[in-house]
Short mmCIF file of C-alpha atoms and ligand atoms in Angstrom, two decimals:
data_model
loop_
_atom_site.label_atom_id
_atom_site.label_comp_id
_atom_site.label_asym_id
_atom_site.label_seq_id
_atom_site.Cartn_x
_atom_site.Cartn_y
_atom_site.Cartn_z
CA MET N 36 -74.12 -15.73 25.55
CA SER N 37 -76.77 -12.76 25.94
CA LEU N 38 -79.14 -14.41 23.18
CA GLY N 39 -79.34 -18.24 23.49
CA GLU N 40 -78.07 -20.12 20.92
CA PHE N 41 -81.65 -21.28 20.02
CA ASP N 42 -82.91 -17.65 20.00
CA LEU N 43 -79.86 -16.46 17.81
CA ILE N 44 -80.93 -19.38 15.19
CA ALA N 45 -84.87 -18.35 15.17
CA LYS N 46 -83.80 -14.75 15.09
CA TYR N 47 -81.21 -14.42 12.17
CA PHE N 48 -81.24 -17.86 10.37
CA GLN N 49 -84.62 -19.34 10.69
CA ARG N 50 -86.76 -18.49 7.74
CA PRO N 51 -89.83 -20.31 6.09
CA ALA N 52 -89.07 -23.40 4.20
CA ARG N 53 -90.05 -23.02 0.55
CA HIS N 54 -88.38 -25.71 -1.46
CA ALA N 55 -87.08 -27.78 1.53
CA LEU N 56 -89.39 -30.57 2.45
CA LEU N 57 -87.81 -29.91 5.96
CA GLY N 58 -85.76 -27.03 6.77
CA ILE N 59 -84.14 -25.71 10.30
CA GLY N 60 -85.47 -27.01 13.78
CA ASP N 61 -85.30 -30.66 13.20
CA ASP N 62 -82.19 -33.14 13.26
CA CYS N 63 -81.73 -32.93 9.62
CA ALA N 64 -83.15 -31.15 6.56
CA LEU N 65 -84.76 -32.94 4.00
CA ILE N 66 -84.59 -31.74 0.16
CA ALA N 67 -85.73 -33.29 -2.77
CA PRO N 68 -83.53 -32.87 -5.92
CA THR N 69 -85.37 -33.20 -9.32
CA PRO N 70 -85.67 -36.59 -9.99
CA GLY N 71 -82.72 -38.21 -12.13
CA MET N 72 -80.28 -35.43 -11.23
CA GLN N 73 -77.24 -35.91 -9.42
CA LEU N 74 -76.27 -33.92 -6.22
CA ALA N 75 -73.31 -31.51 -6.30
CA ILE N 76 -72.01 -30.69 -3.07
CA SER N 77 -69.16 -28.32 -1.92
CA CYS N 78 -67.92 -26.79 1.25
CA ASP N 79 -65.40 -23.75 1.86
CA MET N 80 -64.49 -22.51 5.36
CA LEU N 81 -63.73 -18.61 5.92
CA VAL N 82 -61.60 -18.17 8.75
CA GLU N 83 -60.83 -14.66 10.40
CA GLY N 84 -57.39 -13.26 9.76
CA ARG N 85 -57.03 -15.90 7.01
CA HIS N 86 -59.69 -15.45 4.52
CA PHE N 87 -61.04 -12.05 5.78
CA LEU N 88 -60.10 -9.10 7.87
CA SER N 89 -61.70 -8.40 11.16
CA THR N 90 -62.65 -4.97 10.06
CA VAL N 91 -64.81 -6.41 7.26
CA ASP N 92 -68.59 -4.99 6.92
CA PRO N 93 -70.39 -7.94 8.14
CA GLU N 94 -73.02 -7.58 5.44
CA ARG N 95 -70.12 -8.32 2.79
CA LEU N 96 -69.03 -11.13 4.51
CA GLY N 97 -72.34 -12.88 4.77
CA HIS N 98 -72.30 -12.46 0.85
CA LYS N 99 -68.90 -13.72 0.51
CA ALA N 100 -69.36 -17.00 2.90
CA LEU N 101 -71.94 -17.95 0.35
CA ALA N 102 -70.37 -16.43 -2.81
CA VAL N 103 -67.53 -18.45 -2.59
CA ASN N 104 -69.32 -21.86 -2.29
CA LEU N 105 -71.84 -20.80 -5.05
CA SER N 106 -68.69 -20.32 -7.29
CA ASP N 107 -67.63 -23.97 -6.80
CA LEU N 108 -71.09 -25.03 -7.91
CA ALA N 109 -70.85 -22.60 -10.82
CA ALA N 110 -67.41 -24.22 -11.73
CA CYS N 111 -69.22 -27.80 -12.00
CA GLY N 112 -72.20 -26.33 -13.93
CA ALA N 113 -74.72 -27.35 -11.16
CA ARG N 114 -77.87 -25.40 -10.25
CA PRO N 115 -77.89 -24.36 -6.66
CA LEU N 116 -80.59 -25.95 -4.28
CA ALA N 117 -79.82 -25.00 -0.74
CA TYR N 118 -77.03 -24.66 1.87
CA THR N 119 -76.39 -24.98 5.47
CA LEU N 120 -74.07 -22.88 7.73
CA ALA N 121 -71.62 -23.99 10.48
CA LEU N 122 -70.97 -20.80 12.76
CA ALA N 123 -68.30 -20.50 15.54
CA LEU N 124 -68.93 -17.09 17.16
CA PRO N 125 -66.55 -15.53 20.14
CA ARG N 126 -69.67 -13.68 21.39
CA VAL N 127 -73.22 -12.74 20.32
CA ASP N 128 -72.63 -9.51 18.63
CA GLU N 129 -76.15 -8.99 17.26
CA GLY N 130 -74.81 -5.96 15.21
CA PHE N 131 -72.54 -8.43 13.31
CA LEU N 132 -75.17 -10.98 13.32
CA GLU N 133 -77.90 -8.71 11.69
CA GLY N 134 -75.50 -7.50 9.03
CA PHE N 135 -74.10 -10.89 8.46
CA ALA N 136 -77.47 -12.42 8.03
CA ARG N 137 -78.74 -9.63 5.67
CA GLY N 138 -75.68 -10.10 3.26
CA LEU N 139 -76.18 -14.07 3.43
CA HIS N 140 -79.96 -13.91 2.86
CA ALA N 141 -80.04 -11.43 0.01
CA LEU N 142 -77.43 -13.49 -2.21
CA ALA N 143 -79.53 -16.29 -1.28
CA ASP N 144 -82.75 -15.03 -2.43
CA ALA N 145 -81.23 -13.67 -5.49
CA GLN N 146 -80.16 -17.10 -6.61
CA GLY N 147 -83.61 -18.86 -5.19
CA ILE N 148 -81.95 -21.00 -2.62
CA GLU N 149 -82.48 -21.22 1.30
CA LEU N 150 -80.60 -22.04 4.32
CA ILE N 151 -81.61 -25.23 5.45
CA GLY N 152 -79.72 -25.92 8.82
CA GLY N 153 -76.18 -25.72 10.36
CA ASP N 154 -74.47 -25.69 13.63
CA THR N 155 -73.62 -22.92 16.17
CA THR N 156 -71.02 -22.89 18.70
CA ALA N 157 -68.97 -20.51 20.60
CA GLY N 158 -65.09 -20.16 19.49
CA PRO N 159 -62.83 -18.03 17.26
CA LEU N 160 -65.10 -16.67 14.41
CA ASN N 161 -65.31 -19.07 11.58
CA LEU N 162 -67.76 -19.63 8.94
CA CYS N 163 -68.42 -22.71 6.85
CA VAL N 164 -70.74 -23.09 4.47
CA THR N 165 -71.85 -26.26 2.45
CA VAL N 166 -73.95 -25.92 -0.49
CA PHE N 167 -76.13 -28.29 -2.40
CA GLY N 168 -76.74 -28.25 -6.00
CA GLU N 169 -77.92 -30.49 -8.97
CA VAL N 170 -76.61 -31.48 -12.27
CA PRO N 171 -77.79 -33.91 -14.82
CA PRO N 172 -75.82 -37.29 -15.07
CA GLY N 173 -72.59 -36.84 -17.05
CA ARG N 174 -72.80 -33.44 -17.33
CA ALA N 175 -70.97 -31.65 -14.40
CA LEU N 176 -68.01 -29.65 -15.70
CA ARG N 177 -64.87 -31.05 -14.24
CA ARG N 178 -61.09 -30.23 -14.15
CA ASP N 179 -59.95 -33.35 -15.98
CA GLY N 180 -61.59 -32.73 -19.46
CA ALA N 181 -59.01 -30.19 -21.19
CA ARG N 182 -57.60 -31.54 -24.54
CA PRO N 183 -54.66 -30.13 -26.56
CA GLY N 184 -55.80 -27.80 -29.03
CA GLU N 185 -58.55 -26.36 -26.96
CA ALA N 186 -59.19 -22.52 -26.48
CA LEU N 187 -58.41 -21.44 -22.62
CA TRP N 188 -60.97 -18.85 -21.36
CA VAL N 189 -61.68 -16.70 -18.40
CA SER N 190 -64.72 -15.11 -17.29
CA HIS N 191 -64.80 -11.39 -15.54
CA PRO N 192 -66.97 -8.40 -15.05
CA LEU N 193 -68.17 -6.79 -18.31
CA GLY N 194 -65.54 -3.97 -18.71
CA GLY N 195 -63.33 -5.38 -16.07
CA GLY N 196 -60.91 -8.19 -15.28
CA ILE N 197 -59.15 -10.14 -13.02
CA GLY N 198 -56.78 -9.38 -10.16
CA ASP N 199 -58.64 -6.53 -8.42
CA ALA N 200 -59.36 -8.56 -5.42
CA ARG N 201 -55.57 -8.94 -4.95
CA LEU N 202 -55.02 -5.58 -5.72
CA ALA N 203 -57.29 -4.44 -2.76
CA LEU N 204 -55.57 -6.88 -0.48
CA GLU N 205 -52.05 -5.17 -1.31
CA VAL N 206 -53.81 -1.93 -0.24
CA PHE N 207 -54.58 -3.61 2.95
CA ARG N 208 -51.21 -4.88 3.54
CA GLY N 209 -49.65 -1.30 2.92
CA ARG N 210 -47.70 -2.53 0.04
CA LEU N 211 -49.39 -0.04 -2.41
CA SER N 212 -52.15 2.70 -2.42
CA LEU N 213 -55.06 3.45 -4.88
CA PRO N 214 -57.11 6.53 -5.31
CA GLY N 215 -60.33 6.40 -3.24
CA GLU N 216 -63.08 5.46 -5.95
CA GLY N 217 -60.25 3.07 -7.41
CA PHE N 218 -59.89 1.34 -4.05
CA GLU N 219 -63.43 1.38 -3.51
CA ARG N 220 -63.92 -0.66 -6.86
CA ALA N 221 -61.12 -3.15 -6.18
CA ARG N 222 -62.38 -3.40 -2.57
CA ALA N 223 -65.73 -4.42 -3.92
CA ALA N 224 -64.13 -7.06 -6.11
CA MET N 225 -62.64 -8.43 -2.98
CA GLU N 226 -65.61 -8.53 -0.47
CA LEU N 227 -68.42 -8.94 -3.16
CA PRO N 228 -67.39 -11.48 -5.46
CA GLN N 229 -70.37 -12.34 -7.97
CA PRO N 230 -70.68 -16.30 -8.23
CA ARG N 231 -70.95 -17.07 -12.13
CA VAL N 232 -73.81 -19.63 -11.89
CA THR N 233 -75.59 -18.61 -14.86
CA LEU N 234 -72.59 -18.82 -16.89
CA GLY N 235 -71.44 -22.24 -15.55
CA LEU N 236 -75.00 -23.67 -16.32
CA ALA N 237 -74.69 -21.98 -19.96
CA LEU N 238 -71.35 -23.86 -20.35
CA ARG N 239 -72.65 -27.15 -19.75
CA GLY N 240 -71.91 -29.30 -23.01
CA LEU N 241 -69.80 -26.39 -24.16
CA ALA N 242 -67.01 -26.22 -21.85
CA THR N 243 -64.69 -29.36 -21.77
CA SER N 244 -63.18 -28.49 -18.22
CA ALA N 245 -63.81 -25.65 -15.57
CA ILE N 246 -62.53 -24.43 -12.23
CA ASP N 247 -63.06 -21.33 -10.24
CA LEU N 248 -60.25 -18.73 -9.61
CA SER N 249 -59.90 -19.01 -5.96
CA ASP N 250 -56.03 -19.20 -5.09
CA GLY N 251 -54.89 -17.50 -8.52
CA LEU N 252 -54.80 -18.10 -12.26
CA VAL N 253 -51.68 -19.99 -12.35
CA GLY N 254 -52.13 -22.20 -9.53
CA ASP N 255 -55.79 -22.97 -10.10
CA LEU N 256 -54.79 -23.66 -14.02
CA GLY N 257 -52.37 -25.95 -12.72
CA HIS N 258 -55.03 -28.16 -11.20
CA VAL N 259 -56.70 -28.33 -14.38
CA LEU N 260 -53.72 -29.00 -16.42
CA ARG N 261 -52.67 -31.96 -14.00
CA ARG N 262 -55.94 -33.60 -13.87
CA SER N 263 -56.42 -33.33 -17.63
CA GLY N 264 -52.70 -34.67 -18.24
CA VAL N 265 -52.05 -31.76 -20.54
CA GLY N 266 -50.03 -28.38 -20.62
CA ALA N 267 -50.96 -25.02 -21.54
CA ARG N 268 -49.78 -21.51 -22.93
CA ILE N 269 -51.27 -18.32 -21.95
CA ASP N 270 -50.96 -14.76 -23.11
CA ALA N 271 -50.09 -12.51 -20.23
CA ASP N 272 -50.76 -9.41 -22.08
CA ALA N 273 -54.31 -10.84 -23.14
CA LEU N 274 -55.36 -11.21 -19.48
CA PRO N 275 -58.50 -9.13 -18.81
CA GLN N 276 -57.68 -6.26 -16.63
CA SER N 277 -59.94 -3.46 -15.28
CA ALA N 278 -59.19 0.30 -15.65
CA VAL N 279 -57.68 0.33 -12.05
CA LEU N 280 -55.46 -2.40 -12.28
CA ALA N 281 -54.22 -1.53 -16.00
CA ALA N 282 -53.15 1.86 -14.14
CA GLN N 283 -50.63 -0.05 -12.09
CA PRO N 284 -47.06 -0.80 -12.91
CA LEU N 285 -46.57 -3.90 -14.92
CA PRO N 286 -45.01 -6.17 -11.79
CA TRP N 287 -48.10 -5.58 -10.00
CA ARG N 288 -50.18 -6.16 -13.25
CA ARG N 289 -48.75 -9.46 -13.80
CA GLU N 290 -48.76 -10.38 -10.04
CA CYS N 291 -52.61 -9.77 -9.49
CA THR N 292 -53.61 -11.25 -12.93
CA LEU N 293 -51.29 -14.31 -12.71
CA ALA N 294 -51.34 -15.53 -9.33
CA GLY N 295 -53.88 -12.85 -7.86
CA GLY N 296 -56.57 -15.20 -5.88
CA ASP N 297 -59.93 -14.33 -4.75
CA ASP N 298 -61.53 -13.78 -7.98
CA TYR N 299 -64.12 -16.27 -8.17
CA GLU N 300 -64.35 -16.07 -11.87
CA LEU N 301 -64.57 -19.21 -14.08
CA LEU N 302 -61.29 -20.52 -16.13
CA PHE N 303 -62.57 -23.15 -18.62
CA THR N 304 -61.64 -25.06 -22.04
CA ALA N 305 -63.66 -25.23 -24.94
CA PRO N 306 -63.01 -26.63 -28.45
CA ALA N 307 -61.17 -23.84 -30.67
CA THR N 308 -64.47 -23.88 -32.80
CA ALA N 309 -66.66 -23.01 -30.34
CA ASP N 310 -65.79 -19.27 -29.71
CA ALA N 311 -68.90 -17.76 -30.90
CA ALA N 312 -71.03 -20.13 -28.58
CA VAL N 313 -68.69 -19.41 -25.73
CA ARG N 314 -69.40 -15.59 -26.30
CA GLU N 315 -73.10 -16.16 -26.55
CA ALA N 316 -73.45 -17.94 -23.52
CA ALA N 317 -71.48 -15.35 -21.58
CA HIS N 318 -73.56 -12.69 -23.32
CA GLY N 319 -76.58 -14.48 -22.07
CA ALA N 320 -75.27 -14.61 -18.64
CA GLY N 321 -74.26 -10.99 -18.64
CA VAL N 322 -70.53 -11.70 -18.02
CA GLY N 323 -67.42 -11.04 -19.82
CA VAL N 324 -65.46 -13.81 -21.43
CA THR N 325 -61.79 -13.46 -22.82
CA ARG N 326 -59.80 -16.15 -24.71
CA ILE N 327 -56.48 -16.20 -22.89
CA GLY N 328 -54.33 -19.30 -24.48
CA ARG N 329 -54.66 -22.68 -25.37
CA ILE N 330 -54.16 -26.07 -24.18
CA GLU N 331 -51.25 -28.01 -25.59
CA ALA N 332 -49.87 -31.68 -25.28
CA GLU N 333 -46.59 -30.64 -23.51
CA PRO N 334 -47.10 -30.83 -20.18
CA GLY N 335 -46.56 -27.65 -18.02
CA LEU N 336 -47.45 -23.70 -18.27
CA ARG N 337 -45.89 -21.64 -20.47
CA VAL N 338 -46.63 -17.62 -20.01
CA ILE N 339 -45.62 -15.45 -23.03
CA ASP N 340 -45.94 -11.70 -23.36
CA ASP N 341 -46.76 -9.91 -26.33
CA ALA N 342 -43.13 -9.60 -27.37
CA GLY N 343 -42.92 -13.55 -27.25
CA GLN N 344 -40.76 -13.40 -24.34
CA ALA N 345 -41.25 -16.03 -21.40
CA VAL N 346 -42.80 -14.52 -18.03
CA ALA N 347 -41.65 -15.94 -14.65
CA VAL N 348 -44.93 -16.67 -12.67
CA GLY N 349 -45.50 -17.61 -9.05
CA GLN N 350 -47.50 -20.63 -7.93
CA GLY N 351 -50.64 -19.08 -6.52
CA PHE N 352 -51.84 -19.07 -2.85
CA ASP N 353 -51.17 -22.03 -0.57
CA HIS N 354 -52.49 -21.71 2.88
CA PHE N 355 -49.67 -23.74 4.40
CA LYS N 356 -46.97 -22.02 2.46
CA SER N 357 -47.66 -18.44 2.87
P1 LIG P 1739 -78.70 -30.78 16.86
O1 LIG P 1739 -78.41 -30.44 18.38
O2 LIG P 1739 -79.26 -31.82 16.24
O3 LIG P 1739 -77.32 -30.70 15.98
P2 LIG P 1739 -79.02 -27.99 17.00
O4 LIG P 1739 -79.27 -28.03 18.33
O5 LIG P 1739 -77.33 -27.78 16.77
O6 LIG P 1739 -79.29 -29.49 16.35
O7 LIG P 1739 -79.47 -26.99 15.84
C1 LIG P 1739 -80.93 -26.93 16.01
C2 LIG P 1739 -81.39 -26.94 14.29
O8 LIG P 1739 -80.92 -25.44 14.06
C3 LIG P 1739 -81.01 -27.67 13.37
O9 LIG P 1739 -82.14 -27.85 12.63
C4 LIG P 1739 -79.81 -27.04 12.86
O10 LIG P 1739 -79.66 -27.53 11.47
C5 LIG P 1739 -80.14 -25.64 12.81
N1 LIG P 1739 -79.15 -24.71 13.01
C6 LIG P 1739 -78.03 -24.77 14.02
N2 LIG P 1739 -77.11 -23.70 13.76
C7 LIG P 1739 -77.51 -22.92 12.49
C8 LIG P 1739 -76.94 -22.07 11.61
N3 LIG P 1739 -75.75 -21.29 11.83
N4 LIG P 1739 -77.92 -21.72 10.67
C9 LIG P 1739 -78.94 -22.52 10.17
N5 LIG P 1739 -79.32 -23.43 10.86
C10 LIG P 1739 -78.83 -23.61 12.11
MG1 LIG P 1740 -75.74 -29.51 16.39
#
């Protein structure tokens, strides 16, 4: 490696500790959660070729590596505090590192959190972020709280929807094509997901369960249903869609919204009487929310279209199956 491991860390990742008691440079980092709070911890790995394309803009990759982790904190209603970064790099490519660090630090700054440590090694490109957040005892949003009769909601960009990241992926796979501007928008959904941290915080005490959409709506909803011991009915034609996706043929619209993946939106349940409060929470967070169905006692998922017909659905993304 031209630039040594420690020089590399110092140049691209070490920044003055602001909240941490001890940041990068010692054997451990020290952070002090607010007294009485519980720590919320999550770890997500991004592997080249599996989670991102080798051609991705490094700055966007830096953003996404942190964003997908913050999305997990959002889904728990936790406030982010700090994060660590474990990096395997095939070579020291300063152009890559410079862009990657820029995207990473920009999102961290926007969220008021900092990088407190990590590990760096040579190897096939692999990025692993661990985030630390805090939540008051008993108030974390979990997957096991959905109850029959409750409303099922999904968040999305204002004026947009879910499924755009999958749409962009299909363009990269050569299975469909989009007009230039539409492609850029879908690609931004795939490469620059916006973690719904503010919404997650606003849903504490309001949502009864939550999960973030990473593997596709049907698969992720399945986790909530199983953990909660309930079933659900969703209205396939109520799923929010961007103008770009809405212009696609119906089978693609169904596939991208129901089984898309990489959305990093929040899927959550709330009492049927709480619609106004949910909309207010979303408004305050600057995010759109759409009511897409309801929780039922009967186990399993029923997807129905506007004509009342059952819609056949895939099962979401499983890394060991596809
Ligand atoms: P150790 O040998 O004790 O594991 P290292 O030599 O691996 O420590 O790392 C030195 C310091 O740099 C530690 O504080 C570690 O947390 C930090 N660090 C290493 N890699 C990274 C990275 N990719 N991003 C941020 N901090 C890092
Ligand atoms: Mg180490």
